Short mmCIF file of C-alpha atoms in Angstrom, two decimals:
data_model
loop_
_atom_site.label_atom_id
_atom_site.label_comp_id
_atom_site.label_asym_id
_atom_site.label_seq_id
_atom_site.Cartn_x
_atom_site.Cartn_y
_atom_site.Cartn_z
CA UNK B 1 -7.45 -21.05 18.08
CA UNK B 2 -11.14 -21.40 18.97
CA UNK B 3 -12.50 -23.63 21.76
CA UNK B 4 -14.33 -26.74 20.52
CA UNK B 5 -16.94 -28.25 22.84
CA UNK B 6 -19.20 -31.24 22.42
CA UNK B 7 -21.46 -32.06 25.38
CA UNK B 8 -23.12 -35.43 24.78
CA UNK B 9 -25.93 -37.22 26.59
CA UNK B 10 -26.02 -40.94 27.37
CA UNK B 11 -29.19 -42.71 28.54
CA UNK B 12 -29.85 -46.11 30.07
CA UNK B 13 -30.47 -47.75 33.42
CA UNK B 14 -28.30 -48.05 35.33
CA UNK B 15 -26.79 -44.73 34.23
CA UNK B 16 -24.10 -45.44 31.63
CA UNK B 17 -20.42 -44.72 32.03
CA UNK B 18 -18.96 -42.92 29.02
CA UNK B 19 -15.50 -43.08 27.50
CA UNK B 20 -13.94 -41.22 24.60
CA UNK B 21 -11.16 -42.85 22.60
CA UNK B 22 -9.19 -41.72 19.56
CA UNK B 23 -9.04 -38.15 20.79
CA UNK B 24 -6.35 -35.96 19.19
CA UNK B 25 -3.85 -34.44 21.59
CA UNK B 26 -5.70 -31.12 21.70
CA UNK B 27 -8.97 -32.72 22.89
CA UNK B 28 -9.84 -34.20 26.25
CA UNK B 29 -12.92 -35.67 27.95
CA UNK B 30 -14.35 -33.95 30.99
CA UNK B 31 -17.36 -35.93 32.21
CA UNK B 32 -19.76 -36.09 29.28
CA UNK B 33 -18.01 -33.26 27.44
CA UNK B 34 -15.25 -33.35 24.84
CA UNK B 35 -13.39 -30.03 24.89
CA UNK B 36 -10.18 -28.50 23.57
CA UNK B 37 -8.56 -25.81 21.43
CA UNK B 38 -6.77 -26.82 18.21
CA UNK B 39 -3.55 -25.08 17.22
CA UNK B 40 -2.16 -24.21 13.77
CA UNK B 41 -0.56 -27.63 13.46
CA UNK B 42 -3.87 -29.39 14.02
CA UNK B 43 -5.52 -28.28 10.79
CA UNK B 44 -7.19 -31.00 8.78
CA UNK B 45 -9.41 -33.93 9.66
CA UNK B 46 -8.86 -35.84 12.87
CA UNK B 47 -8.80 -39.60 13.11
CA UNK B 48 -12.01 -41.33 14.15
CA UNK B 49 -13.19 -40.41 17.64
CA UNK B 50 -15.29 -43.05 19.40
CA UNK B 51 -17.68 -42.32 22.25
CA UNK B 52 -18.89 -45.40 24.18
CA UNK B 53 -21.68 -45.58 26.75
CA UNK B 54 -21.66 -48.75 28.88
CA UNK B 55 -23.78 -49.86 31.84
CA UNK B 56 -23.25 -53.63 31.87
CA UNK B 57 -26.29 -54.34 29.74
CA UNK B 58 -25.39 -55.19 26.18
CA UNK B 59 -25.00 -53.75 23.69
CA UNK B 60 -22.94 -50.69 24.44
CA UNK B 61 -23.94 -47.48 22.70
CA UNK B 62 -21.28 -46.18 20.31
CA UNK B 63 -20.97 -42.90 18.42
CA UNK B 64 -18.12 -42.28 16.01
CA UNK B 65 -17.19 -39.08 14.22
CA UNK B 66 -14.33 -36.98 12.92
CA UNK B 67 -13.66 -33.27 13.30
CA UNK B 68 -12.50 -31.07 10.44
CA UNK B 69 -10.21 -28.43 11.92
CA UNK B 70 -10.31 -25.35 9.76
CA UNK B 71 -7.60 -22.71 9.80
CA UNK B 72 -7.00 -19.34 8.17
CA UNK B 73 -4.81 -19.13 5.08
CA UNK B 74 -1.13 -18.32 5.32
CA UNK B 75 1.53 -17.85 2.66
CA UNK B 76 4.58 -19.65 4.00
CA UNK B 77 7.00 -19.21 1.10
CA UNK B 78 9.49 -16.34 1.03
CA UNK B 79 8.50 -13.24 -0.89
CA UNK B 80 9.42 -13.30 -4.60
CA UNK B 81 12.54 -11.51 -5.81
CA UNK B 82 11.91 -7.85 -6.53
CA UNK B 83 13.82 -7.52 -9.82
CA UNK B 84 12.99 -9.05 -13.19
CA UNK B 85 15.28 -8.78 -16.22
CA UNK B 86 14.07 -8.03 -19.72
CA UNK B 87 14.00 -11.17 -21.88
CA UNK B 88 14.65 -13.48 -18.92
CA UNK B 89 11.79 -15.66 -17.57
CA UNK B 90 10.68 -14.62 -14.08
CA UNK B 91 9.11 -17.31 -11.90
CA UNK B 92 8.10 -17.96 -8.30
CA UNK B 93 6.09 -20.75 -6.65
CA UNK B 94 4.04 -19.97 -3.55
CA UNK B 95 3.39 -22.39 -0.72
CA UNK B 96 0.43 -22.01 1.60
CA UNK B 97 -1.19 -23.52 4.64
CA UNK B 98 -4.80 -23.41 5.77
CA UNK B 99 -7.87 -25.63 5.74
CA UNK B 100 -9.66 -25.63 3.38
CA UNK B 101 -6.72 -25.25 0.99
CA UNK B 102 -6.40 -21.55 0.10
CA UNK B 103 -6.91 -20.12 -3.36
CA UNK B 104 -4.39 -17.54 -4.57
CA UNK B 105 -5.23 -14.39 -6.51
CA UNK B 106 -3.02 -11.78 -8.16
CA UNK B 107 -3.54 -8.01 -8.29
CA UNK B 108 -1.45 -5.09 -9.52
CA UNK B 109 0.65 -7.25 -11.84
CA UNK B 110 2.07 -5.91 -15.12
CA UNK B 111 0.65 -7.35 -18.33
CA UNK B 112 3.59 -9.73 -18.80
CA UNK B 113 3.09 -11.46 -15.44
CA UNK B 114 0.41 -14.05 -14.60
CA UNK B 115 -0.52 -16.50 -11.84
CA UNK B 116 -1.56 -20.08 -12.54
CA UNK B 117 -2.45 -21.98 -9.39
CA UNK B 118 0.50 -21.32 -7.12
CA UNK B 119 2.98 -20.51 -9.93
CA UNK B 120 3.80 -16.92 -10.84
CA UNK B 121 5.57 -16.50 -14.18
CA UNK B 122 6.23 -14.25 -17.15
CA UNK B 123 8.94 -12.63 -19.26
CA UNK B 124 9.24 -8.82 -19.46
CA UNK B 125 9.92 -7.24 -22.85
CA UNK B 126 12.03 -4.25 -23.91
CA UNK B 127 9.14 -1.86 -23.32
CA UNK B 128 8.97 -2.91 -19.68
CA UNK B 129 12.51 -1.81 -18.76
CA UNK B 130 12.50 0.56 -15.80
CA UNK B 131 8.86 -0.08 -14.92
CA UNK B 132 8.01 -0.45 -11.23
CA UNK B 133 4.74 -2.09 -10.20
CA UNK B 134 3.30 -3.00 -6.81
CA UNK B 135 2.20 -6.63 -6.96
CA UNK B 136 0.01 -8.41 -4.40
CA UNK B 137 -0.74 -12.12 -4.06
CA UNK B 138 -3.61 -12.95 -1.69
CA UNK B 139 -4.49 -16.30 -0.10
CA UNK B 140 -8.13 -16.85 0.86
CA UNK B 141 -10.05 -19.94 1.97
CA UNK B 142 -13.11 -18.41 3.58
CA UNK B 143 -11.60 -18.54 7.07
CA UNK B 144 -10.61 -15.14 8.43
CA UNK B 145 -8.17 -13.51 8.24
CA UNK B 146 -6.82 -13.67 4.70
CA UNK B 147 -3.06 -13.49 4.10
CA UNK B 148 -1.15 -11.65 1.40
CA UNK B 149 2.32 -10.74 0.15
CA UNK B 150 3.00 -7.39 -1.49
CA UNK B 151 6.22 -6.32 -3.17
CA UNK B 152 7.51 -3.73 -5.64
CA UNK B 153 8.67 -5.37 -8.86
CA UNK B 154 11.14 -3.50 -11.09
CA UNK B 155 12.28 -4.56 -14.56
CA UNK B 156 16.00 -4.23 -15.23
CA UNK B 157 17.48 -4.04 -18.71
CA UNK B 158 20.90 -3.77 -20.37
CA UNK B 159 22.33 -0.45 -21.60
CA UNK B 160 21.16 0.92 -24.92
CA UNK B 161 21.26 4.12 -26.99
CA UNK B 162 17.99 4.97 -28.70
CA UNK B 163 18.87 8.38 -30.19
CA UNK B 164 20.41 8.94 -33.64
CA UNK B 165 22.94 11.75 -34.31
CA UNK B 166 22.98 14.05 -37.30
CA UNK B 167 26.05 13.23 -39.41
CA UNK B 168 26.38 16.66 -40.98
CA UNK B 169 27.19 20.14 -39.68
CA UNK B 170 27.69 23.52 -41.32
CA UNK B 171 30.39 26.09 -40.67
CA UNK B 172 29.04 28.81 -38.39
CA UNK B 173 25.82 26.94 -37.57
CA UNK B 174 25.27 25.49 -34.07
CA UNK B 175 25.20 21.70 -33.97
CA UNK B 176 23.51 19.74 -31.15
CA UNK B 177 22.87 16.08 -30.44
CA UNK B 178 20.94 15.01 -27.31
CA UNK B 179 21.86 11.44 -26.42
CA UNK B 180 19.10 9.19 -25.08
CA UNK B 181 20.30 6.15 -23.13
CA UNK B 182 18.08 3.26 -22.11
CA UNK B 183 18.42 0.52 -19.52
CA UNK B 184 17.78 0.06 -15.82
CA UNK B 185 19.60 0.82 -13.61
CA UNK B 186 20.27 3.91 -15.72
CA UNK B 187 23.70 3.48 -17.36
CA UNK B 188 26.40 6.13 -17.14
CA UNK B 189 27.29 7.99 -20.34
CA UNK B 190 30.76 8.31 -21.84
CA UNK B 191 31.79 10.06 -25.08
CA UNK B 192 35.25 9.88 -26.65
CA UNK B 193 36.83 11.20 -29.86
CA UNK B 194 35.22 14.63 -29.79
CA UNK B 195 36.67 17.29 -32.09
CA UNK B 196 37.71 20.54 -30.44
CA UNK B 197 34.54 22.34 -31.51
CA UNK B 198 32.22 19.88 -29.75
CA UNK B 199 31.62 19.56 -26.00
CA UNK B 200 29.44 17.33 -23.85
CA UNK B 201 27.19 18.89 -21.21
CA UNK B 202 24.89 16.45 -19.46
CA UNK B 203 23.55 14.26 -22.27
CA UNK B 204 23.95 16.85 -25.05
CA UNK B 205 26.79 17.27 -27.53
CA UNK B 206 26.95 20.82 -28.88
CA UNK B 207 29.22 23.26 -30.64
CA UNK B 208 29.68 25.44 -33.70
CA UNK B 209 32.25 24.38 -36.31
CA UNK B 210 34.45 27.00 -38.00
CA UNK B 211 36.19 27.10 -41.39
CA UNK B 212 39.16 25.28 -39.98
CA UNK B 213 36.90 22.38 -39.07
CA UNK B 214 35.83 21.63 -42.65
CA UNK B 215 35.82 17.94 -43.54
CA UNK B 216 34.95 14.80 -41.68
CA UNK B 217 35.73 14.38 -38.01
CA UNK B 218 37.44 11.36 -36.58
CA UNK B 219 35.24 8.67 -35.08
CA UNK B 220 33.16 9.88 -32.15
CA UNK B 221 32.07 7.06 -29.85
CA UNK B 222 29.13 7.30 -27.48
CA UNK B 223 28.94 4.62 -24.77
CA UNK B 224 26.18 3.68 -22.36
CA UNK B 225 28.27 1.89 -19.75
CA UNK B 226 27.64 -1.55 -18.22
CA UNK B 227 24.90 -1.20 -15.57
CA UNK B 228 25.32 -4.67 -14.11
CA UNK B 229 22.72 -6.17 -16.44
CA UNK B 230 24.62 -6.12 -19.70
CA UNK B 231 27.74 -4.87 -21.50
CA UNK B 232 28.38 -1.37 -22.78
CA UNK B 233 26.25 -0.14 -25.67
CA UNK B 234 28.30 1.80 -28.23
CA UNK B 235 27.41 4.22 -31.01
CA UNK B 236 30.30 5.26 -33.28
CA UNK B 237 29.77 7.99 -35.87
CA UNK B 238 31.50 10.77 -37.81
CA UNK B 239 30.29 14.29 -38.62
CA UNK B 240 30.99 15.92 -41.96
CA UNK B 241 31.41 19.70 -41.70
CA UNK B 242 30.41 21.56 -44.88
CA UNK B 243 31.04 25.19 -45.86
CA UNK B 244 28.33 27.79 -45.70
CA UNK B 245 26.43 27.83 -48.97
CA UNK B 246 26.41 31.17 -50.96
CA UNK B 247 23.28 33.26 -50.62
CA UNK B 248 21.84 36.19 -52.58
CA UNK B 249 21.15 36.66 -56.31
CA UNK B 250 23.35 36.44 -59.36
CA UNK B 251 23.18 37.10 -63.07
CA UNK B 252 23.75 33.92 -65.03
CA UNK B 253 24.55 35.92 -68.18
CA UNK B 254 27.74 37.23 -66.60
CA UNK B 255 28.89 33.95 -64.99
CA UNK B 256 31.97 32.53 -66.64
CA UNK B 257 32.26 29.54 -64.34
CA UNK B 258 35.78 30.43 -63.30
CA UNK B 259 34.83 32.70 -60.45
CA UNK B 260 32.50 30.25 -58.71
CA UNK B 261 33.55 29.87 -55.13
CA UNK B 262 35.94 32.90 -55.20
#
């Protein structure tokens, strides 16, 4: 993209005639000047260019040289995919052009991702699910301008349930269980098998059991539904409803054992 000019001088008597051979297509000779503008496809070292000065008196004068055509860096590969999956290796290989050959550098990457040469690789762990980072790979070879690719990288993960329910309730005492689902995209929540005294609002199961609810419930099943990354996560459990314990004071000297619980 920049004009190259080489004006040379030939001496001798009679005045020499000059010729240039081996010129690349982007160069031409105009009198005693070699001039031209290289394009992106001309990067690299030319073949040998030979300048000859001849005036009929031997020997001819000869000058040979090559030209190193430098060019700015460019990343020519497609941008990496924007989603990584927990436990699955993530990899991308970059291709570049430019002379000298560009060096790649990585910024903004999460701890699990690294760049070695032109290869980007890593495997996200469970703690990375749902994280979104802005990653940039830059190509630089000392010739302006530099080139870079920037993308948002999100870590997807299968559904999971990280909360643990209480398995006991007491007559007349409010019971609550807030369900925590994990995974990205965020899985939908489904609960089946609820007893009549329990309801689901948002992610919270709540209710107050009565005397008629004494005993153990049927199986309640919490599901974090398939989010496209993995199958449903299920959490089955039962709640045992106990009576209210007696309160107050009593005189052990008058207790005959038969009236306990009456």
